[in-house]
Amino acid sequence: MGSFRAKDADRDRFIELIEAAYVDGQLGAADRELRVGRALSAETLDELETLTRDLQLPPGYVPPAAPSTSPSTSPSRSRRATGVLVGLVMFVVLVVAGVTGIVALAMFAVPGENDSATSQGVETAPAPIESEEIVAEVPEAPSFAMSAPQVRAFVRAYEEEFGTLEAFEVGFYPERVGVQVPVRGSRPRMERWSWTGEWRQDTTATTVRGPYQRVDLGAVDVGRLFDNIAAARRTLEVEKGRFTHALLIRWGDEPTELNIYVGNEFSESGYLSSTPAGEIMRRHPYES
């Protein structure tokens, strides 16, 4: 399984199991935070399996079905086969067209006519110059990069799109923002959306699992967030650590936290916890 790359849907699937195990009493708060952080930065399915291998399925918990990775049903293989077939057909068409063109030239060429016209001083008109083809420029798709101006733009876009600054969880990543958006109604429901400069809905409405509480995006001090990202890289003792993500979350009766995670290519990680306003509450450096 380790040879398959993990997708966002895979990470969400394993995070739901970790959170359900936390609610079931199998994990403590610190262990839950650590596993969720590593699941969000996992690059392969084998890494995700390792994080949940020792967990029991909580009573009543039904894990979402894993997507099929069978090579026999791989769409890329069928696309390759179709491409080969199309290539062979095009080759045959080109060969037939070439032969037909040669035969046509041989049939319609009349020896001497062009030579006599030239000897009498009659010049043939030059071929018209074709106008340059005008190619319409395709505008580039919107993109997101983790920076203070783009985070502020995301907050404005969120309020415009959903009419609120409340969410159940917000994850800031280097190239996107993932949000659990509350769904209006009498029961706690949420939808997962992604922002990459434009909105994409990742899931339909589902039940809010665990004791999630709503957080306020308007309370985030964006400037202090980036100050704390720099501090996390300096102080969490992760060799050549890079920012992997930050989570704005409120769990049960605990206050809202903005947790900043740093990791490296060796799956070593640590995180710094702050208030939305940027006050550092605790650090969890990497422990070998």
PDB file of C-alpha atoms in Angstrom:
ATOM      1  CA  MET A   1       0.000   0.000   0.000  1.00  0.00           C
ATOM      2  CA  GLY A   2       2.938   2.308   0.676  1.00  0.00           C
ATOM      3  CA  SER A   3       3.535   2.815  -3.050  1.00  0.00           C
ATOM      4  CA  PHE A   4       0.250   4.746  -3.415  1.00  0.00           C
ATOM      5  CA  ARG A   5       0.195   8.496  -2.807  1.00  0.00           C
ATOM      6  CA  ALA A   6      -2.399   9.778  -0.328  1.00  0.00           C
ATOM      7  CA  LYS A   7      -5.151  12.162  -1.461  1.00  0.00           C
ATOM      8  CA  ASP A   8      -7.028  14.734   0.635  1.00  0.00           C
ATOM      9  CA  ALA A   9     -10.006  12.350   0.784  1.00  0.00           C
ATOM     10  CA  ASP A  10      -7.734   9.631   2.231  1.00  0.00           C
ATOM     11  CA  ARG A  11      -6.381  11.989   4.894  1.00  0.00           C
ATOM     12  CA  ASP A  12      -9.925  13.036   5.863  1.00  0.00           C
ATOM     13  CA  ARG A  13     -10.943   9.362   6.139  1.00  0.00           C
ATOM     14  CA  PHE A  14      -8.150   8.520   8.596  1.00  0.00           C
ATOM     15  CA  ILE A  15      -8.581  11.762  10.563  1.00  0.00           C
ATOM     16  CA  GLU A  16     -12.227  10.842  11.168  1.00  0.00           C
ATOM     17  CA  LEU A  17     -11.104   7.523  12.666  1.00  0.00           C
ATOM     18  CA  ILE A  18      -8.547   9.276  14.908  1.00  0.00           C
ATOM     19  CA  GLU A  19     -11.168  11.731  16.125  1.00  0.00           C
ATOM     20  CA  ALA A  20     -13.691   8.946  16.741  1.00  0.00           C
ATOM     21  CA  ALA A  21     -11.059   7.043  18.751  1.00  0.00           C
ATOM     22  CA  TYR A  22     -10.396  10.198  20.791  1.00  0.00           C
ATOM     23  CA  VAL A  23     -14.103  10.540  21.606  1.00  0.00           C
ATOM     24  CA  ASP A  24     -14.144   6.819  22.497  1.00  0.00           C
ATOM     25  CA  GLY A  25     -11.380   7.390  25.079  1.00  0.00           C
ATOM     26  CA  GLN A  26      -8.615   5.504  23.232  1.00  0.00           C
ATOM     27  CA  LEU A  27      -6.449   8.610  22.792  1.00  0.00           C
ATOM     28  CA  GLY A  28      -5.493  11.551  24.962  1.00  0.00           C
ATOM     29  CA  ALA A  29      -5.643  15.139  23.706  1.00  0.00           C
ATOM     30  CA  ALA A  30      -1.901  15.410  23.013  1.00  0.00           C
ATOM     31  CA  ASP A  31      -1.821  12.065  21.157  1.00  0.00           C
ATOM     32  CA  ARG A  32      -4.866  13.050  19.135  1.00  0.00           C
ATOM     33  CA  GLU A  33      -3.264  16.379  18.115  1.00  0.00           C
ATOM     34  CA  LEU A  34      -0.029  14.652  17.131  1.00  0.00           C
ATOM     35  CA  ARG A  35      -1.768  11.995  15.018  1.00  0.00           C
ATOM     36  CA  VAL A  36      -4.045  14.484  13.290  1.00  0.00           C
ATOM     37  CA  GLY A  37      -1.042  16.675  12.478  1.00  0.00           C
ATOM     38  CA  ARG A  38       0.894  13.778  10.996  1.00  0.00           C
ATOM     39  CA  ALA A  39      -2.154  12.527   9.081  1.00  0.00           C
ATOM     40  CA  LEU A  40      -2.612  15.948   7.487  1.00  0.00           C
ATOM     41  CA  SER A  41       1.012  15.954   6.285  1.00  0.00           C
ATOM     42  CA  ALA A  42       1.148  12.241   5.316  1.00  0.00           C
ATOM     43  CA  GLU A  43       2.226  11.613   1.749  1.00  0.00           C
ATOM     44  CA  THR A  44       1.420   7.876   1.381  1.00  0.00           C
ATOM     45  CA  LEU A  45      -1.381   5.527   2.409  1.00  0.00           C
ATOM     46  CA  ASP A  46       1.154   3.453   4.353  1.00  0.00           C
ATOM     47  CA  GLU A  47       1.879   6.445   6.623  1.00  0.00           C
ATOM     48  CA  LEU A  48      -1.846   6.848   7.311  1.00  0.00           C
ATOM     49  CA  GLU A  49      -2.238   3.128   8.080  1.00  0.00           C
ATOM     50  CA  THR A  50       0.642   3.329  10.569  1.00  0.00           C
ATOM     51  CA  LEU A  51      -1.072   6.158  12.464  1.00  0.00           C
ATOM     52  CA  THR A  52      -4.281   4.139  13.017  1.00  0.00           C
ATOM     53  CA  ARG A  53      -3.064   0.526  13.089  1.00  0.00           C
ATOM     54  CA  ASP A  54      -3.376   0.261  16.905  1.00  0.00           C
ATOM     55  CA  LEU A  55      -6.866   1.817  17.105  1.00  0.00           C
ATOM     56  CA  GLN A  56     -10.090  -0.103  17.666  1.00  0.00           C
ATOM     57  CA  LEU A  57     -13.186   0.828  15.705  1.00  0.00           C
ATOM     58  CA  PRO A  58     -15.418   2.702  18.199  1.00  0.00           C
ATOM     59  CA  PRO A  59     -18.931   1.260  18.711  1.00  0.00           C
ATOM     60  CA  GLY A  60     -21.286   2.415  15.979  1.00  0.00           C
ATOM     61  CA  TYR A  61     -18.494   3.903  13.877  1.00  0.00           C
ATOM     62  CA  VAL A  62     -18.726   2.980  10.200  1.00  0.00           C
ATOM     63  CA  PRO A  63     -15.522   3.842   8.331  1.00  0.00           C
ATOM     64  CA  PRO A  64     -16.020   5.425   4.899  1.00  0.00           C
ATOM     65  CA  ALA A  65     -15.265   3.100   2.003  1.00  0.00           C
ATOM     66  CA  ALA A  66     -11.719   3.388   0.729  1.00  0.00           C
ATOM     67  CA  PRO A  67     -11.337   4.184  -2.990  1.00  0.00           C
ATOM     68  CA  SER A  68     -10.262   1.253  -5.154  1.00  0.00           C
ATOM     69  CA  THR A  69      -6.587   1.175  -6.161  1.00  0.00           C
ATOM     70  CA  SER A  70      -6.759  -2.023  -8.240  1.00  0.00           C
ATOM     71  CA  PRO A  71      -4.534  -1.777 -11.305  1.00  0.00           C
ATOM     72  CA  SER A  72      -7.102  -3.712 -13.355  1.00  0.00           C
ATOM     73  CA  THR A  73      -9.608  -0.870 -13.023  1.00  0.00           C
ATOM     74  CA  SER A  74      -7.096   1.939 -13.378  1.00  0.00           C
ATOM     75  CA  PRO A  75      -8.486   4.684 -15.646  1.00  0.00           C
ATOM     76  CA  SER A  76      -4.955   5.630 -16.676  1.00  0.00           C
ATOM     77  CA  ARG A  77      -4.446   2.150 -18.211  1.00  0.00           C
ATOM     78  CA  SER A  78      -7.646   2.414 -20.256  1.00  0.00           C
ATOM     79  CA  ARG A  79      -6.632   5.901 -21.371  1.00  0.00           C
ATOM     80  CA  ARG A  80      -3.233   4.582 -22.480  1.00  0.00           C
ATOM     81  CA  ALA A  81      -4.891   1.772 -24.467  1.00  0.00           C
ATOM     82  CA  THR A  82      -7.256   4.261 -26.126  1.00  0.00           C
ATOM     83  CA  GLY A  83      -4.328   6.523 -26.942  1.00  0.00           C
ATOM     84  CA  VAL A  84      -2.436   3.679 -28.656  1.00  0.00           C
ATOM     85  CA  LEU A  85      -5.498   2.768 -30.731  1.00  0.00           C
ATOM     86  CA  VAL A  86      -6.067   6.383 -31.792  1.00  0.00           C
ATOM     87  CA  GLY A  87      -2.394   6.693 -32.698  1.00  0.00           C
ATOM     88  CA  LEU A  88      -2.534   3.616 -34.969  1.00  0.00           C
ATOM     89  CA  VAL A  89      -5.669   4.910 -36.731  1.00  0.00           C
ATOM     90  CA  MET A  90      -4.067   8.319 -37.313  1.00  0.00           C
ATOM     91  CA  PHE A  91      -0.928   6.656 -38.715  1.00  0.00           C
ATOM     92  CA  VAL A  92      -2.973   4.645 -41.215  1.00  0.00           C
ATOM     93  CA  VAL A  93      -4.929   7.758 -42.262  1.00  0.00           C
ATOM     94  CA  LEU A  94      -1.727   9.735 -42.839  1.00  0.00           C
ATOM     95  CA  VAL A  95      -0.194   6.944 -44.922  1.00  0.00           C
ATOM     96  CA  VAL A  96      -3.309   6.664 -47.111  1.00  0.00           C
ATOM     97  CA  ALA A  97      -3.481  10.453 -47.523  1.00  0.00           C
ATOM     98  CA  GLY A  98       0.184  10.595 -48.548  1.00  0.00           C
ATOM     99  CA  VAL A  99      -0.194   7.891 -51.201  1.00  0.00           C
ATOM    100  CA  THR A 100      -3.357   9.519 -52.568  1.00  0.00           C
ATOM    101  CA  GLY A 101      -1.602  12.885 -52.829  1.00  0.00           C
ATOM    102  CA  ILE A 102       1.314  11.437 -54.822  1.00  0.00           C
ATOM    103  CA  VAL A 103      -1.022   9.698 -57.251  1.00  0.00           C
ATOM    104  CA  ALA A 104      -3.039  12.898 -57.758  1.00  0.00           C
ATOM    105  CA  LEU A 105       0.082  14.920 -58.556  1.00  0.00           C
ATOM    106  CA  ALA A 106       1.205  12.360 -61.071  1.00  0.00           C
ATOM    107  CA  MET A 107      -2.175  12.373 -62.841  1.00  0.00           C
ATOM    108  CA  PHE A 108      -2.652  16.116 -63.108  1.00  0.00           C
ATOM    109  CA  ALA A 109       0.898  17.291 -63.837  1.00  0.00           C
ATOM    110  CA  VAL A 110       1.181  18.397 -67.531  1.00  0.00           C
ATOM    111  CA  PRO A 111       4.774  18.587 -68.755  1.00  0.00           C
ATOM    112  CA  GLY A 112       5.854  21.750 -70.529  1.00  0.00           C
ATOM    113  CA  GLU A 113       3.039  24.137 -69.582  1.00  0.00           C
ATOM    114  CA  ASN A 114       4.813  25.805 -66.717  1.00  0.00           C
ATOM    115  CA  ASP A 115       8.092  25.927 -68.696  1.00  0.00           C
ATOM    116  CA  SER A 116       6.467  27.659 -71.695  1.00  0.00           C
ATOM    117  CA  ALA A 117       4.794  30.259 -69.522  1.00  0.00           C
ATOM    118  CA  THR A 118       8.118  31.082 -67.941  1.00  0.00           C
ATOM    119  CA  SER A 119       9.948  31.291 -71.298  1.00  0.00           C
ATOM    120  CA  GLN A 120       7.394  33.836 -72.579  1.00  0.00           C
ATOM    121  CA  GLY A 121       8.071  36.123 -69.634  1.00  0.00           C
ATOM    122  CA  VAL A 122       4.772  35.478 -67.937  1.00  0.00           C
ATOM    123  CA  GLU A 123       5.236  35.429 -64.205  1.00  0.00           C
ATOM    124  CA  THR A 124       2.853  33.553 -62.028  1.00  0.00           C
ATOM    125  CA  ALA A 125       1.236  35.482 -59.193  1.00  0.00           C
ATOM    126  CA  PRO A 126       2.818  34.867 -55.826  1.00  0.00           C
ATOM    127  CA  ALA A 127       0.794  32.906 -53.353  1.00  0.00           C
ATOM    128  CA  PRO A 128      -1.167  35.143 -50.983  1.00  0.00           C
ATOM    129  CA  ILE A 129       0.433  35.674 -47.624  1.00  0.00           C
ATOM    130  CA  GLU A 130      -1.669  34.045 -44.986  1.00  0.00           C
ATOM    131  CA  SER A 131      -2.566  36.260 -42.072  1.00  0.00           C
ATOM    132  CA  GLU A 132      -1.104  35.274 -38.753  1.00  0.00           C
ATOM    133  CA  GLU A 133      -3.402  33.098 -36.707  1.00  0.00           C
ATOM    134  CA  ILE A 134      -4.789  34.932 -33.705  1.00  0.00           C
ATOM    135  CA  VAL A 135      -4.644  32.757 -30.617  1.00  0.00           C
ATOM    136  CA  ALA A 136      -6.821  33.805 -27.724  1.00  0.00           C
ATOM    137  CA  GLU A 137      -4.974  33.923 -24.446  1.00  0.00           C
ATOM    138  CA  VAL A 138      -6.428  31.599 -21.805  1.00  0.00           C
ATOM    139  CA  PRO A 139      -6.507  33.307 -18.415  1.00  0.00           C
ATOM    140  CA  GLU A 140      -4.620  31.501 -15.694  1.00  0.00           C
ATOM    141  CA  ALA A 141      -6.663  29.760 -13.023  1.00  0.00           C
ATOM    142  CA  PRO A 142      -6.724  31.481  -9.624  1.00  0.00           C
ATOM    143  CA  SER A 143      -4.119  30.183  -7.190  1.00  0.00           C
ATOM    144  CA  PHE A 144      -3.378  30.421  -3.481  1.00  0.00           C
ATOM    145  CA  ALA A 145      -0.021  30.691  -1.741  1.00  0.00           C
ATOM    146  CA  MET A 146       0.255  30.919   2.030  1.00  0.00           C
ATOM    147  CA  SER A 147       0.941  34.617   2.605  1.00  0.00           C
ATOM    148  CA  ALA A 148      -0.616  37.343   4.733  1.00  0.00           C
ATOM    149  CA  PRO A 149      -2.375  39.164   1.830  1.00  0.00           C
ATOM    150  CA  GLN A 150      -3.839  35.920   0.479  1.00  0.00           C
ATOM    151  CA  VAL A 151      -5.041  34.761   3.904  1.00  0.00           C
ATOM    152  CA  ARG A 152      -6.827  38.091   4.317  1.00  0.00           C
ATOM    153  CA  ALA A 153      -8.309  37.672   0.827  1.00  0.00           C
ATOM    154  CA  PHE A 154      -9.511  34.182   1.805  1.00  0.00           C
ATOM    155  CA  VAL A 155     -11.271  35.533   4.924  1.00  0.00           C
ATOM    156  CA  ARG A 156     -13.091  38.133   2.797  1.00  0.00           C
ATOM    157  CA  ALA A 157     -14.028  35.503   0.199  1.00  0.00           C
ATOM    158  CA  TYR A 158     -15.326  33.168   2.917  1.00  0.00           C
ATOM    159  CA  GLU A 159     -17.647  35.815   4.351  1.00  0.00           C
ATOM    160  CA  GLU A 160     -18.883  36.762   0.881  1.00  0.00           C
ATOM    161  CA  GLU A 161     -19.546  33.125  -0.091  1.00  0.00           C
ATOM    162  CA  PHE A 162     -21.143  31.827   3.112  1.00  0.00           C
ATOM    163  CA  GLY A 163     -22.413  34.981   4.845  1.00  0.00           C
ATOM    164  CA  THR A 164     -20.547  34.211   8.073  1.00  0.00           C
ATOM    165  CA  LEU A 165     -17.063  34.035   9.580  1.00  0.00           C
ATOM    166  CA  GLU A 166     -17.874  30.937  11.656  1.00  0.00           C
ATOM    167  CA  ALA A 167     -16.528  27.465  10.820  1.00  0.00           C
ATOM    168  CA  PHE A 168     -16.038  24.151  12.611  1.00  0.00           C
ATOM    169  CA  GLU A 169     -12.377  23.865  11.581  1.00  0.00           C
ATOM    170  CA  VAL A 170     -10.034  25.760   9.256  1.00  0.00           C
ATOM    171  CA  GLY A 171      -6.812  24.266   7.901  1.00  0.00           C
ATOM    172  CA  PHE A 172      -4.246  26.576   6.278  1.00  0.00           C
ATOM    173  CA  TYR A 173      -1.840  24.748   3.916  1.00  0.00           C
ATOM    174  CA  PRO A 174       0.940  26.073   1.660  1.00  0.00           C
ATOM    175  CA  GLU A 175      -1.271  25.964  -1.466  1.00  0.00           C
ATOM    176  CA  ARG A 176      -4.866  25.825  -0.219  1.00  0.00           C
ATOM    177  CA  VAL A 177      -7.248  26.380   2.693  1.00  0.00           C
ATOM    178  CA  GLY A 178      -9.630  23.626   3.830  1.00  0.00           C
ATOM    179  CA  VAL A 179     -12.763  24.577   5.774  1.00  0.00           C
ATOM    180  CA  GLN A 180     -15.539  22.722   7.551  1.00  0.00           C
ATOM    181  CA  VAL A 181     -18.460  25.020   6.746  1.00  0.00           C
ATOM    182  CA  PRO A 182     -21.543  24.941   9.032  1.00  0.00           C
ATOM    183  CA  VAL A 183     -24.818  24.003   7.338  1.00  0.00           C
ATOM    184  CA  ARG A 184     -27.904  25.841   8.523  1.00  0.00           C
ATOM    185  CA  GLY A 185     -30.423  23.705  10.373  1.00  0.00           C
ATOM    186  CA  SER A 186     -31.421  22.370  13.763  1.00  0.00           C
ATOM    187  CA  ARG A 187     -28.748  19.644  13.828  1.00  0.00           C
ATOM    188  CA  PRO A 188     -24.963  20.079  13.575  1.00  0.00           C
ATOM    189  CA  ARG A 189     -24.030  19.504   9.939  1.00  0.00           C
ATOM    190  CA  MET A 190     -21.042  20.634   7.921  1.00  0.00           C
ATOM    191  CA  GLU A 191     -19.643  20.560   4.385  1.00  0.00           C
ATOM    192  CA  ARG A 192     -15.957  20.449   3.462  1.00  0.00           C
ATOM    193  CA  TRP A 193     -14.794  23.169   1.060  1.00  0.00           C
ATOM    194  CA  SER A 194     -11.380  24.116  -0.351  1.00  0.00           C
ATOM    195  CA  TRP A 195     -10.103  27.565  -1.353  1.00  0.00           C
ATOM    196  CA  THR A 196      -7.324  27.819  -3.949  1.00  0.00           C
ATOM    197  CA  GLY A 197      -8.218  31.281  -5.187  1.00  0.00           C
ATOM    198  CA  GLU A 198     -11.632  29.868  -6.089  1.00  0.00           C
ATOM    199  CA  TRP A 199     -14.089  27.652  -4.201  1.00  0.00           C
ATOM    200  CA  ARG A 200     -14.419  23.881  -4.566  1.00  0.00           C
ATOM    201  CA  GLN A 201     -16.907  21.778  -2.601  1.00  0.00           C
ATOM    202  CA  ASP A 202     -15.223  18.551  -1.458  1.00  0.00           C
ATOM    203  CA  THR A 203     -18.121  16.815   0.347  1.00  0.00           C
ATOM    204  CA  THR A 204     -21.854  17.158   0.759  1.00  0.00           C
ATOM    205  CA  ALA A 205     -23.397  17.783   4.177  1.00  0.00           C
ATOM    206  CA  THR A 206     -22.343  15.294   6.867  1.00  0.00           C
ATOM    207  CA  THR A 207     -22.793  14.992  10.618  1.00  0.00           C
ATOM    208  CA  VAL A 208     -20.263  16.885  12.722  1.00  0.00           C
ATOM    209  CA  ARG A 209     -18.227  14.156  14.454  1.00  0.00           C
ATOM    210  CA  GLY A 210     -16.882  14.623  17.945  1.00  0.00           C
ATOM    211  CA  PRO A 211     -17.270  17.639  20.222  1.00  0.00           C
ATOM    212  CA  TYR A 212     -16.325  20.215  17.594  1.00  0.00           C
ATOM    213  CA  GLN A 213     -17.303  23.785  18.439  1.00  0.00           C
ATOM    214  CA  ARG A 214     -17.469  26.702  16.042  1.00  0.00           C
ATOM    215  CA  VAL A 215     -14.491  29.006  15.593  1.00  0.00           C
ATOM    216  CA  ASP A 216     -14.405  32.631  14.461  1.00  0.00           C
ATOM    217  CA  LEU A 217     -12.213  33.446  11.467  1.00  0.00           C
ATOM    218  CA  GLY A 218     -12.554  37.141  12.262  1.00  0.00           C
ATOM    219  CA  ALA A 219     -10.592  36.627  15.490  1.00  0.00           C
ATOM    220  CA  VAL A 220      -7.410  35.532  13.673  1.00  0.00           C
ATOM    221  CA  ASP A 221      -4.590  38.075  13.764  1.00  0.00           C
ATOM    222  CA  VAL A 222      -3.015  37.355  10.375  1.00  0.00           C
ATOM    223  CA  GLY A 223       0.201  39.260  11.092  1.00  0.00           C
ATOM    224  CA  ARG A 224       0.800  37.397  14.370  1.00  0.00           C
ATOM    225  CA  LEU A 225       0.010  34.107  12.598  1.00  0.00           C
ATOM    226  CA  PHE A 226       2.980  34.566  10.280  1.00  0.00           C
ATOM    227  CA  ASP A 227       5.197  35.729  13.140  1.00  0.00           C
ATOM    228  CA  ASN A 228       4.365  32.480  14.942  1.00  0.00           C
ATOM    229  CA  ILE A 229       5.024  30.393  11.830  1.00  0.00           C
ATOM    230  CA  ALA A 230       8.547  31.822  11.763  1.00  0.00           C
ATOM    231  CA  ALA A 231       8.917  31.201  15.509  1.00  0.00           C
ATOM    232  CA  ALA A 232       7.742  27.599  15.115  1.00  0.00           C
ATOM    233  CA  ARG A 233      10.406  26.890  12.502  1.00  0.00           C
ATOM    234  CA  ARG A 234      13.087  28.334  14.792  1.00  0.00           C
ATOM    235  CA  THR A 235      12.085  26.754  18.078  1.00  0.00           C
ATOM    236  CA  LEU A 236      10.484  23.332  17.478  1.00  0.00           C
ATOM    237  CA  GLU A 237      13.809  21.537  16.905  1.00  0.00           C
ATOM    238  CA  VAL A 238      12.733  20.017  13.585  1.00  0.00           C
ATOM    239  CA  GLU A 239      15.820  19.768  11.375  1.00  0.00           C
ATOM    240  CA  LYS A 240      15.241  21.694   8.136  1.00  0.00           C
ATOM    241  CA  GLY A 241      11.637  22.046   9.216  1.00  0.00           C
ATOM    242  CA  ARG A 242       9.109  23.645   6.934  1.00  0.00           C
ATOM    243  CA  PHE A 243       5.587  24.879   7.553  1.00  0.00           C
ATOM    244  CA  THR A 244       3.112  22.094   6.756  1.00  0.00           C
ATOM    245  CA  HIS A 245      -0.198  23.509   7.999  1.00  0.00           C
ATOM    246  CA  ALA A 246      -2.018  25.460  10.692  1.00  0.00           C
ATOM    247  CA  LEU A 247      -5.331  24.421  12.271  1.00  0.00           C
ATOM    248  CA  LEU A 248      -7.899  26.787  13.736  1.00  0.00           C
ATOM    249  CA  ILE A 249      -9.962  24.558  16.007  1.00  0.00           C
ATOM    250  CA  ARG A 250     -12.018  24.447  19.183  1.00  0.00           C
ATOM    251  CA  TRP A 251     -12.472  21.064  20.837  1.00  0.00           C
ATOM    252  CA  GLY A 252     -15.181  20.576  23.474  1.00  0.00           C
ATOM    253  CA  ASP A 253     -14.959  23.017  26.361  1.00  0.00           C
ATOM    254  CA  GLU A 254     -11.381  24.022  25.504  1.00  0.00           C
ATOM    255  CA  PRO A 255     -10.623  27.526  24.183  1.00  0.00           C
ATOM    256  CA  THR A 256     -10.075  28.074  20.474  1.00  0.00           C
ATOM    257  CA  GLU A 257      -6.530  27.232  19.363  1.00  0.00           C
ATOM    258  CA  LEU A 258      -4.488  28.051  16.292  1.00  0.00           C
ATOM    259  CA  ASN A 259      -1.942  25.229  16.065  1.00  0.00           C
ATOM    260  CA  ILE A 260       1.033  25.630  13.718  1.00  0.00           C
ATOM    261  CA  TYR A 261       2.765  22.459  12.488  1.00  0.00           C
ATOM    262  CA  VAL A 262       6.315  22.122  11.181  1.00  0.00           C
ATOM    263  CA  GLY A 263       7.716  18.948   9.579  1.00  0.00           C
ATOM    264  CA  ASN A 264      10.480  17.611   7.353  1.00  0.00           C
ATOM    265  CA  GLU A 265      11.094  14.845   4.821  1.00  0.00           C
ATOM    266  CA  PHE A 266      11.857  12.352   7.620  1.00  0.00           C
ATOM    267  CA  SER A 267       8.310  12.651   9.082  1.00  0.00           C
ATOM    268  CA  GLU A 268       9.739  14.515  12.090  1.00  0.00           C
ATOM    269  CA  SER A 269       7.330  17.165  13.309  1.00  0.00           C
ATOM    270  CA  GLY A 270       6.341  19.475  16.129  1.00  0.00           C
ATOM    271  CA  TYR A 271       3.693  22.094  16.697  1.00  0.00           C
ATOM    272  CA  LEU A 272       3.167  25.422  18.399  1.00  0.00           C
ATOM    273  CA  SER A 273      -0.211  26.282  19.939  1.00  0.00           C
ATOM    274  CA  SER A 274      -1.482  29.855  20.164  1.00  0.00           C
ATOM    275  CA  THR A 275      -4.701  31.782  20.596  1.00  0.00           C
ATOM    276  CA  PRO A 276      -6.322  33.190  17.424  1.00  0.00           C
ATOM    277  CA  ALA A 277      -4.905  36.568  18.459  1.00  0.00           C
ATOM    278  CA  GLY A 278      -1.404  35.096  18.363  1.00  0.00           C
ATOM    279  CA  GLU A 279      -0.554  34.604  22.046  1.00  0.00           C
ATOM    280  CA  ILE A 280       1.627  31.487  22.334  1.00  0.00           C
ATOM    281  CA  MET A 281       0.222  29.018  24.867  1.00  0.00           C
ATOM    282  CA  ARG A 282       2.577  26.026  24.528  1.00  0.00           C
ATOM    283  CA  ARG A 283       5.161  24.376  22.281  1.00  0.00           C
ATOM    284  CA  HIS A 284       5.538  20.709  21.413  1.00  0.00           C
ATOM    285  CA  PRO A 285       9.033  20.339  19.858  1.00  0.00           C
ATOM    286  CA  TYR A 286      10.113  17.232  18.005  1.00  0.00           C
ATOM    287  CA  GLU A 287      11.152  14.392  20.303  1.00  0.00           C
ATOM    288  CA  SER A 288      13.383  11.708  18.800  1.00  0.00           C
TER     289      SER A 288
END
